[in-house]
Coordinates of C-alpha atoms and ligand atoms in Angstrom, one line a residue:
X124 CA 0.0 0.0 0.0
X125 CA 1.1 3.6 -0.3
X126 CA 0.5 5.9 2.5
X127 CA 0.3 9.8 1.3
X128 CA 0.7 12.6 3.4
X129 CA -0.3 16.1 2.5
X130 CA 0.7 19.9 3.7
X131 CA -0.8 23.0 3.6
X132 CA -1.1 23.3 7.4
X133 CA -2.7 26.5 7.4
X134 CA -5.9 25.0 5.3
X135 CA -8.8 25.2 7.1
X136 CA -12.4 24.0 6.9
X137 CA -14.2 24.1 4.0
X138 CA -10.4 24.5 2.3
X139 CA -9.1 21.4 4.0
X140 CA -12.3 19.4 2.7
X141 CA -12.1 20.8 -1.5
X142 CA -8.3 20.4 -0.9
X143 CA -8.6 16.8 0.0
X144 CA -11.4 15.5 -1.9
X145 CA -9.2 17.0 -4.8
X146 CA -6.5 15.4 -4.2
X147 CA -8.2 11.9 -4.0
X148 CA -9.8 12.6 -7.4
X149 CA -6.3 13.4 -8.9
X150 CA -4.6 10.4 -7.3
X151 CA -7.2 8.9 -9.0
X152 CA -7.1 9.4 -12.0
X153 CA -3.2 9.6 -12.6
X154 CA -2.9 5.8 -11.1
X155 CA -6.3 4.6 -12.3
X156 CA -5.7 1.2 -13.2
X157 CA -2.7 0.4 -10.9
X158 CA -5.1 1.0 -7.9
X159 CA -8.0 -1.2 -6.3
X160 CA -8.9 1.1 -3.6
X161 CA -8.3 5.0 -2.2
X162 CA -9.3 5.3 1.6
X163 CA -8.9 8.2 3.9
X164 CA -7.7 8.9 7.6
X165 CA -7.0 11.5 9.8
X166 CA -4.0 13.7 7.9
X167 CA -3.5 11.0 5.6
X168 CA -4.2 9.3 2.1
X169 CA -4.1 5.2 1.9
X170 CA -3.7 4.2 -1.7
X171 CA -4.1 0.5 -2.1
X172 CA -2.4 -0.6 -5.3
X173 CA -3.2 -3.7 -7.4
X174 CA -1.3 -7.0 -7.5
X175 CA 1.9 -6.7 -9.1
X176 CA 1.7 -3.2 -9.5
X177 CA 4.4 -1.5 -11.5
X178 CA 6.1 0.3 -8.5
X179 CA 8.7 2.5 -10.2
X180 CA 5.5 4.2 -12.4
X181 CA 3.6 4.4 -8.8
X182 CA 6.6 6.6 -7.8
X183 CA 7.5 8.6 -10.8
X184 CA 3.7 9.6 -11.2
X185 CA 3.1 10.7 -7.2
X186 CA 6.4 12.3 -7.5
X187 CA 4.8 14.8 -9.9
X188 CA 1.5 15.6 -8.4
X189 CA 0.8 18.3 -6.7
X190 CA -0.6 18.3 -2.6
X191 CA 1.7 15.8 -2.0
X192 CA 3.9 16.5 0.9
X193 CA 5.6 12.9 0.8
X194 CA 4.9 9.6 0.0
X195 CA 6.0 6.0 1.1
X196 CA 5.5 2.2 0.0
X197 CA 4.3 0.5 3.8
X198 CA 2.6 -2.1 5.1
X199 CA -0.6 -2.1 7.3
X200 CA -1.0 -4.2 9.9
X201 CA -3.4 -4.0 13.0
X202 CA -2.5 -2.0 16.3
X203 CA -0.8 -4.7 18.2
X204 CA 2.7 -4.5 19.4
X205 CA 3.3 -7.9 18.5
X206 CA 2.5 -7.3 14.8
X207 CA 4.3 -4.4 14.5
X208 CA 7.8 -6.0 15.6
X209 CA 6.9 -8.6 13.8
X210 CA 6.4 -6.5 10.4
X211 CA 9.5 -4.4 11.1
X212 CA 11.3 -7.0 10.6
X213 CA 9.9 -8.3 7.5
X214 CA 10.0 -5.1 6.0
X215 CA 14.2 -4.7 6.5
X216 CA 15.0 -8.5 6.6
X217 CA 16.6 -8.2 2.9
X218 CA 18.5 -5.5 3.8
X219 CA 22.0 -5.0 4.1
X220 CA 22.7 -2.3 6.7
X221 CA 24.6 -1.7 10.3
X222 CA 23.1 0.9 12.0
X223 CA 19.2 2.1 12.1
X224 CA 16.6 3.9 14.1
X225 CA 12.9 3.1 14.8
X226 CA 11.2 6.4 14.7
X227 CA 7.5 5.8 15.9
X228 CA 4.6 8.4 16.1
X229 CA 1.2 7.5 17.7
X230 CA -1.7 9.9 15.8
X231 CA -3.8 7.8 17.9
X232 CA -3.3 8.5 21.7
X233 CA -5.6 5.7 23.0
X234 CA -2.2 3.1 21.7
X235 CA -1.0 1.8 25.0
X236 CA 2.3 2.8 24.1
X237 CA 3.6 6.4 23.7
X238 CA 6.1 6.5 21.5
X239 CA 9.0 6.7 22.5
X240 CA 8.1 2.3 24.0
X241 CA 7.4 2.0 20.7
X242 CA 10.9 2.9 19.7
X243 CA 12.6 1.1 22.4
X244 CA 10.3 -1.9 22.3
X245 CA 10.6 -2.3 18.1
X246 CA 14.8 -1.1 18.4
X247 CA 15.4 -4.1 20.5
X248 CA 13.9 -6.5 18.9
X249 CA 15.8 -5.5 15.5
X250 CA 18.9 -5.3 17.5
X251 CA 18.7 -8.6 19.1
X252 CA 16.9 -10.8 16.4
X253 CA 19.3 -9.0 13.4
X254 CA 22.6 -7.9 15.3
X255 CA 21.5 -4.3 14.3
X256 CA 23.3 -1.2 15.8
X257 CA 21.0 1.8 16.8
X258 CA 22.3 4.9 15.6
X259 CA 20.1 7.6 16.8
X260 CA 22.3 10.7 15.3
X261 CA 23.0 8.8 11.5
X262 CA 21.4 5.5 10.9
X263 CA 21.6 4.0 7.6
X264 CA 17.9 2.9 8.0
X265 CA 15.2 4.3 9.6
X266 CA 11.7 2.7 10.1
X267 CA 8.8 4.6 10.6
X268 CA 6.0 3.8 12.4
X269 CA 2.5 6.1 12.2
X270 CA -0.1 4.5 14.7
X271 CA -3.6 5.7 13.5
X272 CA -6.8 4.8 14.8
X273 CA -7.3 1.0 13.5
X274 CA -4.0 0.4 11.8
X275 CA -0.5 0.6 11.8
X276 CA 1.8 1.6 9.2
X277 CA 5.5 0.9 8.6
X278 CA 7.6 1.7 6.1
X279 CA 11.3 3.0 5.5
X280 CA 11.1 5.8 3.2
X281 CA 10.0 8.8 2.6
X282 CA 10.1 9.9 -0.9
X283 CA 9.3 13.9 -1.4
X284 CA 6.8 15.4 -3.1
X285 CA 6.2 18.6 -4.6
X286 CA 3.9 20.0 -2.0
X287 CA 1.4 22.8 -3.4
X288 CA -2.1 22.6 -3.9
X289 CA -4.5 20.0 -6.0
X290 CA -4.9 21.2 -9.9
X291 CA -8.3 22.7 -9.8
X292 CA -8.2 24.3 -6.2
X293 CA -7.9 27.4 -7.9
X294 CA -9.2 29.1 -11.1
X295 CA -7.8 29.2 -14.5
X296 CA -5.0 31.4 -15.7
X297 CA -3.4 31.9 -19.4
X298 CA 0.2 31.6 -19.5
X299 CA 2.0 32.7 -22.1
X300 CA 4.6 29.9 -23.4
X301 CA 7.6 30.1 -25.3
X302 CA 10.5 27.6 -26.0
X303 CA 12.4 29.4 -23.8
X304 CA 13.6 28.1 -20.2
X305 CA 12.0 30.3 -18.3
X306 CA 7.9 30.6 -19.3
X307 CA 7.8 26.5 -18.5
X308 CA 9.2 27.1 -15.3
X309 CA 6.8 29.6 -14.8
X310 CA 3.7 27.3 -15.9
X311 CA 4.6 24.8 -13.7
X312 CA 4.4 27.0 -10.9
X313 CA 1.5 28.4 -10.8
X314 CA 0.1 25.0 -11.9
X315 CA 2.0 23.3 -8.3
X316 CA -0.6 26.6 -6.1
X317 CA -3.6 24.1 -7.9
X318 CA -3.9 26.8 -10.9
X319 CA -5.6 25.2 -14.3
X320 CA -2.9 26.8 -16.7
X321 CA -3.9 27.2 -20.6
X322 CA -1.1 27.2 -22.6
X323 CA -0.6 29.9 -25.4
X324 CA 1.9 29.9 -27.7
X325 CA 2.7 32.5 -30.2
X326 CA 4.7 31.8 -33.3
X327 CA 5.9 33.3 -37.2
X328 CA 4.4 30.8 -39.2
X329 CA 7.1 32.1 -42.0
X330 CA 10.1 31.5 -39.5
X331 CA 9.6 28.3 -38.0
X332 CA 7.5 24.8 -39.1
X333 CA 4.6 23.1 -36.6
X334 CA 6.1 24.1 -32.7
X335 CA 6.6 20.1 -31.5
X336 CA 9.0 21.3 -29.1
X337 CA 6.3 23.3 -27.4
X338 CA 4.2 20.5 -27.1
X339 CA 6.7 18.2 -25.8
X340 CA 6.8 21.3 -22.7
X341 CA 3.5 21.0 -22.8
X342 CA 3.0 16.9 -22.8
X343 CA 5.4 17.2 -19.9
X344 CA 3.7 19.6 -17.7
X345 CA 0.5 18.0 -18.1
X346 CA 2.1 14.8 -16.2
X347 CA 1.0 17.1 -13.3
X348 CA -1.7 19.1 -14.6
X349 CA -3.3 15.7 -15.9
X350 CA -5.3 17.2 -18.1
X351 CA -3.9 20.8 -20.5
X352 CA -5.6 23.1 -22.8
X353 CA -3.4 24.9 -25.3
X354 CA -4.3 27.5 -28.0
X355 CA -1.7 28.1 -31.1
X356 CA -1.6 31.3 -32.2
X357 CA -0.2 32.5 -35.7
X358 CA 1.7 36.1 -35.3
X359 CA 3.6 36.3 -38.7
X360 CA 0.7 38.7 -39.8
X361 CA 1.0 41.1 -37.3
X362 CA 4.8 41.0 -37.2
X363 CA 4.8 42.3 -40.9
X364 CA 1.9 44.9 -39.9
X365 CA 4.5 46.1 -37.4
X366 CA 7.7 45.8 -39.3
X367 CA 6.3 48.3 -41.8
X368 CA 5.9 51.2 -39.8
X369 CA 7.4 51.0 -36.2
X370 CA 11.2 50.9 -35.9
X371 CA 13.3 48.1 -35.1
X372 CA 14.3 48.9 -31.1
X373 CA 10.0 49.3 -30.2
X374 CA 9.2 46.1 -32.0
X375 CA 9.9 43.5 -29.6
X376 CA 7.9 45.2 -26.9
X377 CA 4.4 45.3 -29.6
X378 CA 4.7 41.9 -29.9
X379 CA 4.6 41.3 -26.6
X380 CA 1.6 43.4 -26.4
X381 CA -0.1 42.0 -29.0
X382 CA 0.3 38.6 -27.2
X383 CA -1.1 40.2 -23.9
X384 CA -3.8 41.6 -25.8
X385 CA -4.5 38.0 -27.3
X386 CA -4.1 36.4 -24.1
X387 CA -6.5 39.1 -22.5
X388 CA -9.3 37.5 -24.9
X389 CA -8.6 34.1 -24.3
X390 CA -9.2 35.0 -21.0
X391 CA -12.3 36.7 -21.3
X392 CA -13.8 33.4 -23.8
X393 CA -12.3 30.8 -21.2
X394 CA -13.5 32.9 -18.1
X395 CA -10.3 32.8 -16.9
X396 CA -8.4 34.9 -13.9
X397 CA -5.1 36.2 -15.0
X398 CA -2.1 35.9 -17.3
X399 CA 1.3 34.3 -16.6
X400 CA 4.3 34.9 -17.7
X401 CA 8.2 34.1 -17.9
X402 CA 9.7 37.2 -16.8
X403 CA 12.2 37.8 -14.6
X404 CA 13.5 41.4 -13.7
X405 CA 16.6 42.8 -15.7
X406 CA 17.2 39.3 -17.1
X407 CA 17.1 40.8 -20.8
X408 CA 16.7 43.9 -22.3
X409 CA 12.9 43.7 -22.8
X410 CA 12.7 42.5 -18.6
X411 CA 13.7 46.4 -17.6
X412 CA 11.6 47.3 -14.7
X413 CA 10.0 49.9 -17.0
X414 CA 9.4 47.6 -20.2
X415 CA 7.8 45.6 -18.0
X416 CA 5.7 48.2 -16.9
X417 CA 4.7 49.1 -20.3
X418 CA 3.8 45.4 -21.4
X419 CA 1.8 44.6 -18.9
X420 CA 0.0 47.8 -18.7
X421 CA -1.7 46.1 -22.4
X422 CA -3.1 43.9 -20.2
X423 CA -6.5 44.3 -18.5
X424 CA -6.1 41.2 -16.2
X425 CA -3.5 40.6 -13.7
X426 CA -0.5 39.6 -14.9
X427 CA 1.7 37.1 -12.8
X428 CA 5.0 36.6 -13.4
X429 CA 6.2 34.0 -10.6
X430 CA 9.9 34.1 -11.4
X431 CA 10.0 37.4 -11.0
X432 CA 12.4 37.9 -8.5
X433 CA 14.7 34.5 -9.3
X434 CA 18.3 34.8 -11.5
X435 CA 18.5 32.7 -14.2
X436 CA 20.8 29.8 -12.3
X437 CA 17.7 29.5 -9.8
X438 CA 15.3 29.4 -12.7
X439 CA 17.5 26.7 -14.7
X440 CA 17.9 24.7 -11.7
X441 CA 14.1 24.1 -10.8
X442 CA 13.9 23.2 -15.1
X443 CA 16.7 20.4 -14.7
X444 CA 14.4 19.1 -11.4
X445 CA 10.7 19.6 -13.2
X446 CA 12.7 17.8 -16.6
X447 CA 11.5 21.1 -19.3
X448 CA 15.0 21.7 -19.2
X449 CA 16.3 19.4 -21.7
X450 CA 13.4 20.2 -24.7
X451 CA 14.0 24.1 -24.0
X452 CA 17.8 24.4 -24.7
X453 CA 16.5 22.3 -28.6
X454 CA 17.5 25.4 -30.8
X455 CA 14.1 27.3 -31.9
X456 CA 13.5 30.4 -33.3
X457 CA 11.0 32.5 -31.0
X458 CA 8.7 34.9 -32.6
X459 CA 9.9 37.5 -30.5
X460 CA 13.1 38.2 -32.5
X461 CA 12.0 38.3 -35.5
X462 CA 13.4 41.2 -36.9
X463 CA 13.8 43.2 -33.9
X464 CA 16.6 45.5 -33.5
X465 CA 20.3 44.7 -31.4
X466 CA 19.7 47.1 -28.7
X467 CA 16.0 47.7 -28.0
X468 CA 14.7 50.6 -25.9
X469 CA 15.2 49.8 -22.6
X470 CA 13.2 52.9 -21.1
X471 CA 10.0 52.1 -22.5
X472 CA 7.2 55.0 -22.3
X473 CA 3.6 53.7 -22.5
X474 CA 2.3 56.7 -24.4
X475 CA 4.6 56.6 -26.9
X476 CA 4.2 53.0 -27.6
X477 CA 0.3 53.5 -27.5
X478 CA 0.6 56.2 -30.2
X479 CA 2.7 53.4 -32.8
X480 CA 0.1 50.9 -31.9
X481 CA -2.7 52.7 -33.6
X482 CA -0.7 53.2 -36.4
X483 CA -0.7 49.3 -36.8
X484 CA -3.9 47.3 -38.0
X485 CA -4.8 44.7 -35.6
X486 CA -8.0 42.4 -35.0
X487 CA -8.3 40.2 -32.1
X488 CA -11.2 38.7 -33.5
X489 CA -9.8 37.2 -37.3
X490 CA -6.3 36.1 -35.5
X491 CA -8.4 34.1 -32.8
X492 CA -10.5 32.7 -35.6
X493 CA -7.4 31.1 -36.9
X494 CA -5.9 29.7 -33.3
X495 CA -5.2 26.4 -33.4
X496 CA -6.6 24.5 -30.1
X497 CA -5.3 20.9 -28.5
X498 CA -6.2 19.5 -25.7
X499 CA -3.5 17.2 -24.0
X500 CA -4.4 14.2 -21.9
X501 CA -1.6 12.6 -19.2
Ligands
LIG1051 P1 11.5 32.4 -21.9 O1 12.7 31.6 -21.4 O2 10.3 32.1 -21.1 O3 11.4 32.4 -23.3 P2 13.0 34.8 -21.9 O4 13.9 35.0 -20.8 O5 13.6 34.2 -23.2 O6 11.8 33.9 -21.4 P3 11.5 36.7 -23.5 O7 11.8 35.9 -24.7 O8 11.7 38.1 -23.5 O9 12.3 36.2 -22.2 O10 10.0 36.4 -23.1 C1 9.5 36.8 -21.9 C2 8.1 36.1 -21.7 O11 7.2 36.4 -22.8 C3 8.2 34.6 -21.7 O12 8.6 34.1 -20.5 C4 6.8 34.2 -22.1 O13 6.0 34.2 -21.0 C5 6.4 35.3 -23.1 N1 6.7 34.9 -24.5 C6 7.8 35.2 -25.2 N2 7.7 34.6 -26.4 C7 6.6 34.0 -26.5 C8 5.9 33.2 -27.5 N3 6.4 32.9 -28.7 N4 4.7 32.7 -27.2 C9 4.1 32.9 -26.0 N5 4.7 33.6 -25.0 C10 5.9 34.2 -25.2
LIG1052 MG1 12.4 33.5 -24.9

């Protein structure tokens, strides 16, 4: 069996009750077949897994799902000291180790036994029936023991999760994707506080063929979304609108207007909350405080921006551990270069880009009519 244990702490009420009947439903559905039965207890999950379950794809899945504070493989067994010894032995006997430490805790104080018995009692049974040190400070095994109300459970790891809040806790946001590192980073972000991200990607159909690299990002985000939405949107159009009469050092920051403007009617059609974005301050010449200011001020919902304040080794370094790493450093051609000067302006003033805008034609309406939508499925 797998016991599951959640976080969020501060969640109270009628939280606590959406955040754990969510989490149910998308243990669920990521492990569907593998699993005969889902039960709950106090603080805790109890995931029942088929016969001959496949237990490496039981690990790599929970691994990825968000609410999950940690995990572990265990065995149940009733609440009788006898049973337990007898299990925490079982459960080590093929190991090969020196030194190890029971550590018990008793959710359920009507156990006869506090828990620190429980350590001594289980300690010296493994030290006398398998010549085992006990290592308090640096064991090379530790078994844990969690007494709940009928059951025991024992196991000897505890395998992390990624914490953060059931997909579908929250409402729905529209982040804007590129093939760069950074906008899958921060996706997976705001899809770990239980956000239901839609994807949107903007490319020059006359620069670059079909984006499969962006759905590869995508495909590998949904592994903890479950379930993704993302819209496909042609900007070669508009790019040539712009090219025409803007100069070379503004263009950059119109398209990233344009795509805010886009992404503000997505929002509107999906009833969505906010937009989400890559940026990070100062990290490149169109992340100046002030650019900033002046794209997002395009925008009549929220923007988020959750990596915002990271540098660029904190941002790779969460990629490498989510794995959308490795498909963003594949060369690709982002829409935002095209033809945009060296040095842009760094010092953006709203007005002034406002005034170029209306100078360029631009309809919401016939470039939405030509989106391209996919629906992605774990
Ligand atoms: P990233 O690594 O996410 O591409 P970046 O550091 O390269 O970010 P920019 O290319 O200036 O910075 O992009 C800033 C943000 O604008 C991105 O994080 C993303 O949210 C959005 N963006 C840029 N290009 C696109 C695109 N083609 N489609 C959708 N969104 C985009
Ligand atoms: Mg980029």
């Amino acid at each position: 069996m797998i016991l599951i244990h959640y976080g969020e702490i501060g969640l109270k009420g009628k939280n606590r009750i959406k955040f754990e009947n969510l989490l149910v439903k998308n243990i669920r559905r990521i492990l569907n077949e593998e699993v005969v039965k889902i039960s709950r207890e106090h603080g805790r999950i109890l995931v029942f897994e088929k016969e001959n379950a496949d237990y490496e794809l039981l690990r790599k899945k929970l691994k990825k799902l968000p609410g999950i504070e940690n995990f572990s493989f265990a065995v149940q067994t009733p609440c009788n000291i006898d049973e337990i010894k007898k299990n925490s032995l079982k459960l080590i006997k093929e190991e090969d180790f020196k030194s190890f430490k029971v550590h018990a805790k008793r959710g359920n104080k009507s156990f006869p036994l506090t828990s620190i018995q429980i350590n001594e009692m289980v300690g010296k049974e493994i030290k006398n029936k398998m010549k085992k040190e006990v290592n308090l400070n640096n064991p090379e095994i530790t078994i844990y023991i969690e007494i709940g109300k009928e059951n025991a459970y024992i196991y000897k790891e505890k395998i992390s999760g990624i914490g953060g809040l059931p997909t579908g806790m929250q409402g729905k946001v529209i982040s804007l994707l590129s093939g760069g590192i950074d906008s899958p980073v921060a996706s997976w972000m705001m899809i770990k506080r239980g956000c239901n991200v839609i994807f949107l990607h903007f490319y020059n159909e006359t620069i670059v063929s079909y984006p499969k690299k962006i759905e590869e990002i995508i495909q590998l985000l949904t592994e903890t979304q479950i379930e993704s939405k993302a819209y496909f949107v042609r900007i070669g159009d508009f790019q040539r609108e712009v090219i025409k009469s803007v100069p070379a050092k503004y263009r950059m920051l119109m398209y990233r207007r344009f795509m805010n403007k886009i992404a503000n009617e997505i929002a509107k059609k999906e009833k969505a909350k906010g937009i989400v974005t890559g940026d990070s301050i100062g990290q490149v010449a169109s992340q100046t405080l002030d650019n900033i200011i002046c794209i997002y001020s395009s925008s009549n919902f929220p923007v988020f921006s959750p990596l915002i304040g990271l540098d660029k080794k904190e941002i790779i370094n969460i990629a490498k551990k989510i794995g959308t790493y490795e498909i963003s450093i594949k060369p690709y051609d982002d829409c935002c270069s095209f033809m945009v000067a060296k040095h842009p302006v760094i010092k953006a003033r709203i007005e002034e880009i406002e005034k170029m805008e209306k100078r360029v034609y631009f309809s919401p309406e016939e470039i939405l009519e030509k989106a391209e939508i996919k629906k992605f499925v774990i």
